Every structure is written in C-alpha cells, then in structure tokens.
C-alpha cells in the first residue's frame, strides 16, 4: 500500500465514523466555523483545565475532507495544552500549503499526516483547515473570557 492509499483510507474512515462527534454541555468554550466556498459548517465545544483541552466534540455538516479533518483534529488535541496545539496548527498549515512539494509531512503530525494528500487539491485546503481556524477562535474566545457574547464565529473568507 503506498502512502496515498493510506492517506485516503484514513480520510474515508474518519468521514464514515467521525470521532468525538456531538456537543459538550456544559462546555467552557465553543466556536462556529463556516467555509462558504464548499458549504462546510461545524461547531466545536471544548472543556478546558487551565490551558489544557480535556475534552472536545464537533458537530456540523460538511464534505468528507472537512469531517475527517475535524475528527482527526479532536483526537489529536484532546489532552494537549495550548502550546502543543499551536505547534500542531502551524505544522498542519505548513503541510497543507506545501503545494507540489514531495517532502514527507513531519512525523510529529501522526495520523494528521493523512491531510497532506489535500495539498494536491488547493481548492480543498480550506475544507481541511476550517476546524483548526475554528479551534483557534474557540481558544481565543476563552482567553478573552467574553463568555456572555455568545459563541465565537469564524469564516474562512
Ligand atoms: Zn469542504
């Protein structure tokens, strides 16, 4: 099995059986994400202890890539602190935007490396990055502690 088949299988698996799908009630912070180019929408709810994500769920409707990406993200960030999450976000961003480069994604990404296949389809990069933008908005929202302003929202446009 070559690497592209492996990537495709991970994406298909996480789209068919999304991990951490649903909503945490109550939650410590949340954010809505919207990618109008494709019609992907998702809502993230998180529980935090200090700056560590102790639990995270997502719900919404989107294409296979946005759903698989959100599912993989929730698995990757659960139990991690904000510095680690920021590092993962940066690595994902670099991996998704490395158009036409044959380099392997960093080993640190673990299963998230499956998203590297998306860089061959630039129109789909926003589908894969939507959940990470939304996560950033949720964490920022929490940091600002403006909880009574309702959920944070983010759009990729
Ligand atoms: Zn999409």
mmCIF file of N, CA and C in Angstrom, residues 59-110:
data_model
loop_
_atom_site.group_PDB
_atom_site.id
_atom_site.type_symbol
_atom_site.label_atom_id
_atom_site.label_comp_id
_atom_site.label_asym_id
_atom_site.label_seq_id
_atom_site.Cartn_x
_atom_site.Cartn_y
_atom_site.Cartn_z
ATOM 1 N N UNK A 59 -19.645 19.068 15.809
ATOM 2 C CA UNK A 59 -20.818 18.649 15.054
ATOM 3 C C UNK A 59 -21.000 19.610 13.894
ATOM 4 N N UNK A 60 -21.763 19.173 12.924
ATOM 5 C CA UNK A 60 -21.983 20.004 11.755
ATOM 6 C C UNK A 60 -22.081 19.152 10.510
ATOM 7 N N UNK A 61 -22.136 19.846 9.379
ATOM 8 C CA UNK A 61 -22.240 19.158 8.106
ATOM 9 C C UNK A 61 -21.172 19.698 7.179
ATOM 10 N N UNK A 62 -20.516 18.793 6.492
ATOM 11 C CA UNK A 62 -19.511 19.248 5.553
ATOM 12 C C UNK A 62 -19.096 18.122 4.639
ATOM 13 N N UNK A 63 -18.149 18.424 3.772
ATOM 14 C CA UNK A 63 -17.654 17.414 2.845
ATOM 15 C C UNK A 63 -16.787 16.409 3.607
ATOM 16 N N UNK A 64 -16.387 15.356 2.918
ATOM 17 C CA UNK A 64 -15.603 14.284 3.546
ATOM 18 C C UNK A 64 -14.314 14.825 4.153
ATOM 19 N N UNK A 65 -13.678 15.753 3.459
ATOM 20 C CA UNK A 65 -12.390 16.248 3.967
ATOM 21 C C UNK A 65 -12.583 17.078 5.231
ATOM 22 N N UNK A 66 -13.608 17.931 5.261
ATOM 23 C CA UNK A 66 -13.813 18.756 6.461
ATOM 24 C C UNK A 66 -14.210 17.890 7.657
ATOM 25 N N UNK A 67 -15.029 16.880 7.420
ATOM 26 C CA UNK A 67 -15.446 15.995 8.513
ATOM 27 C C UNK A 67 -14.273 15.169 9.025
ATOM 28 N N UNK A 68 -13.509 14.591 8.103
ATOM 29 C CA UNK A 68 -12.363 13.769 8.509
ATOM 30 C C UNK A 68 -11.324 14.620 9.231
ATOM 31 N N UNK A 69 -11.111 15.835 8.739
ATOM 32 C CA UNK A 69 -10.125 16.711 9.351
ATOM 33 C C UNK A 69 -10.530 17.065 10.782
ATOM 34 N N UNK A 70 -11.818 17.378 10.975
ATOM 35 C CA UNK A 70 -12.305 17.720 12.320
ATOM 36 C C UNK A 70 -12.200 16.508 13.250
ATOM 37 N N UNK A 71 -12.530 15.338 12.732
ATOM 38 C CA UNK A 71 -12.441 14.119 13.540
ATOM 39 C C UNK A 71 -10.997 13.849 13.960
ATOM 40 N N UNK A 72 -10.076 13.935 13.013
ATOM 41 C CA UNK A 72 -8.651 13.734 13.304
ATOM 42 C C UNK A 72 -8.145 14.787 14.289
ATOM 43 N N UNK A 73 -8.608 16.029 14.109
ATOM 44 C CA UNK A 73 -8.166 17.115 14.990
ATOM 45 C C UNK A 73 -8.594 16.866 16.432
ATOM 46 N N UNK A 74 -9.860 16.450 16.626
ATOM 47 C CA UNK A 74 -10.327 16.253 18.003
ATOM 48 C C UNK A 74 -9.493 15.167 18.691
ATOM 49 N N UNK A 75 -9.158 14.119 17.956
ATOM 50 C CA UNK A 75 -8.311 13.063 18.532
ATOM 51 C C UNK A 75 -6.930 13.598 18.884
ATOM 52 N N UNK A 76 -6.409 14.448 17.995
ATOM 53 C CA UNK A 76 -5.028 14.918 18.156
ATOM 54 C C UNK A 76 -4.875 15.915 19.304
ATOM 55 N N UNK A 77 -5.912 16.739 19.567
ATOM 56 C CA UNK A 77 -5.731 17.823 20.540
ATOM 57 C C UNK A 77 -6.251 17.476 21.940
ATOM 58 N N UNK A 78 -7.026 16.419 22.053
ATOM 59 C CA UNK A 78 -7.579 16.071 23.367
ATOM 60 C C UNK A 78 -6.437 15.751 24.332
ATOM 61 N N UNK A 79 -6.438 16.410 25.470
ATOM 62 C CA UNK A 79 -5.395 16.191 26.466
ATOM 63 C C UNK A 79 -4.157 17.051 26.275
ATOM 64 N N UNK A 80 -4.127 17.843 25.180
ATOM 65 C CA UNK A 80 -2.935 18.656 24.893
ATOM 66 C C UNK A 80 -3.091 20.078 25.436
ATOM 67 N N UNK A 81 -1.945 20.719 25.738
ATOM 68 C CA UNK A 81 -2.014 22.111 26.174
ATOM 69 C C UNK A 81 -1.939 23.034 24.956
ATOM 70 N N UNK A 82 -2.164 24.318 25.230
ATOM 71 C CA UNK A 82 -2.306 25.257 24.119
ATOM 72 C C UNK A 82 -1.030 25.384 23.291
ATOM 73 N N UNK A 83 0.132 25.315 23.935
ATOM 74 C CA UNK A 83 1.392 25.443 23.184
ATOM 75 C C UNK A 83 1.542 24.293 22.191
ATOM 76 N N UNK A 84 1.194 23.080 22.627
ATOM 77 C CA UNK A 84 1.282 21.911 21.750
ATOM 78 C C UNK A 84 0.292 22.037 20.597
ATOM 79 N N UNK A 85 -0.907 22.525 20.909
ATOM 80 C CA UNK A 85 -1.937 22.682 19.885
ATOM 81 C C UNK A 85 -1.512 23.724 18.851
ATOM 82 N N UNK A 86 -0.928 24.818 19.329
ATOM 83 C CA UNK A 86 -0.455 25.856 18.405
ATOM 84 C C UNK A 86 0.611 25.297 17.469
ATOM 85 N N UNK A 87 1.495 24.471 18.033
ATOM 86 C CA UNK A 87 2.554 23.839 17.231
ATOM 87 C C UNK A 87 1.929 22.936 16.148
ATOM 88 N N UNK A 88 0.915 22.153 16.527
ATOM 89 C CA UNK A 88 0.244 21.279 15.562
ATOM 90 C C UNK A 88 -0.438 22.098 14.470
ATOM 91 N N UNK A 89 -1.080 23.195 14.879
ATOM 92 C CA UNK A 89 -1.758 24.061 13.897
ATOM 93 C C UNK A 89 -0.773 24.590 12.878
ATOM 94 N N UNK A 90 0.406 25.025 13.359
ATOM 95 C CA UNK A 90 1.432 25.549 12.450
ATOM 96 C C UNK A 90 1.903 24.465 11.487
ATOM 97 N N UNK A 91 2.123 23.257 12.019
ATOM 98 C CA UNK A 91 2.592 22.152 11.176
ATOM 99 C C UNK A 91 1.550 21.781 10.123
ATOM 100 N N UNK A 92 0.282 21.762 10.533
ATOM 101 C CA UNK A 92 -0.806 21.448 9.594
ATOM 102 C C UNK A 92 -0.849 22.502 8.490
ATOM 103 N N UNK A 93 -0.736 23.761 8.906
ATOM 104 C CA UNK A 93 -0.781 24.844 7.932
ATOM 105 C C UNK A 93 0.350 24.700 6.906
ATOM 106 N N UNK A 94 1.553 24.417 7.411
ATOM 107 C CA UNK A 94 2.699 24.239 6.504
ATOM 108 C C UNK A 94 2.477 23.054 5.566
ATOM 109 N N UNK A 95 1.937 21.969 6.119
ATOM 110 C CA UNK A 95 1.733 20.750 5.332
ATOM 111 C C UNK A 95 0.689 20.972 4.242
ATOM 112 N N UNK A 96 -0.391 21.694 4.603
ATOM 113 C CA UNK A 96 -1.482 21.901 3.648
ATOM 114 C C UNK A 96 -1.099 22.870 2.530
ATOM 115 N N UNK A 97 -0.164 23.745 2.809
ATOM 116 C CA UNK A 97 0.148 24.775 1.815
ATOM 117 C C UNK A 97 1.447 24.487 1.074
ATOM 118 N N UNK A 98 2.036 23.310 1.310
ATOM 119 C CA UNK A 98 3.287 22.952 0.628
ATOM 120 C C UNK A 98 2.965 22.395 -0.758
ATOM 121 N N UNK A 99 2.357 23.233 -1.599
ATOM 122 C CA UNK A 99 1.906 22.780 -2.917
ATOM 123 C C UNK A 99 3.054 22.198 -3.733
ATOM 124 N N UNK A 100 2.787 21.046 -4.289
ATOM 125 C CA UNK A 100 3.720 20.474 -5.254
ATOM 126 C C UNK A 100 5.021 19.986 -4.666
ATOM 127 N N UNK A 101 5.156 20.004 -3.362
ATOM 128 C CA UNK A 101 6.399 19.531 -2.773
ATOM 129 C C UNK A 101 6.271 18.064 -2.406
ATOM 130 N N UNK A 102 7.310 17.329 -2.688
ATOM 131 C CA UNK A 102 7.264 15.883 -2.481
ATOM 132 C C UNK A 102 7.702 15.502 -1.069
ATOM 133 N N UNK A 103 8.023 16.504 -0.247
ATOM 134 C CA UNK A 103 8.536 16.204 1.086
ATOM 135 C C UNK A 103 7.484 15.510 1.947
ATOM 136 N N UNK A 104 7.926 14.637 2.806
ATOM 137 C CA UNK A 104 7.021 13.941 3.715
ATOM 138 C C UNK A 104 6.587 14.893 4.819
ATOM 139 N N UNK A 105 5.344 14.761 5.278
ATOM 140 C CA UNK A 105 4.914 15.578 6.421
ATOM 141 C C UNK A 105 5.708 15.194 7.670
ATOM 142 N N UNK A 106 5.889 16.127 8.606
ATOM 143 C CA UNK A 106 6.654 15.836 9.817
ATOM 144 C C UNK A 106 6.026 14.692 10.634
ATOM 145 N N UNK A 107 6.871 13.849 11.194
ATOM 146 C CA UNK A 107 6.411 12.686 11.955
ATOM 147 C C UNK A 107 5.554 13.097 13.148
ATOM 148 N N UNK A 108 5.839 14.295 13.684
ATOM 149 C CA UNK A 108 5.080 14.826 14.820
ATOM 150 C C UNK A 108 3.574 14.843 14.569
ATOM 151 N N UNK A 109 3.173 14.926 13.300
ATOM 152 C CA UNK A 109 1.754 15.036 12.981
ATOM 153 C C UNK A 109 0.988 13.737 13.233
ATOM 154 N N UNK A 110 1.699 12.613 13.281
ATOM 155 C CA UNK A 110 0.999 11.351 13.499
ATOM 156 C C UNK A 110 -0.047 11.137 12.417
#
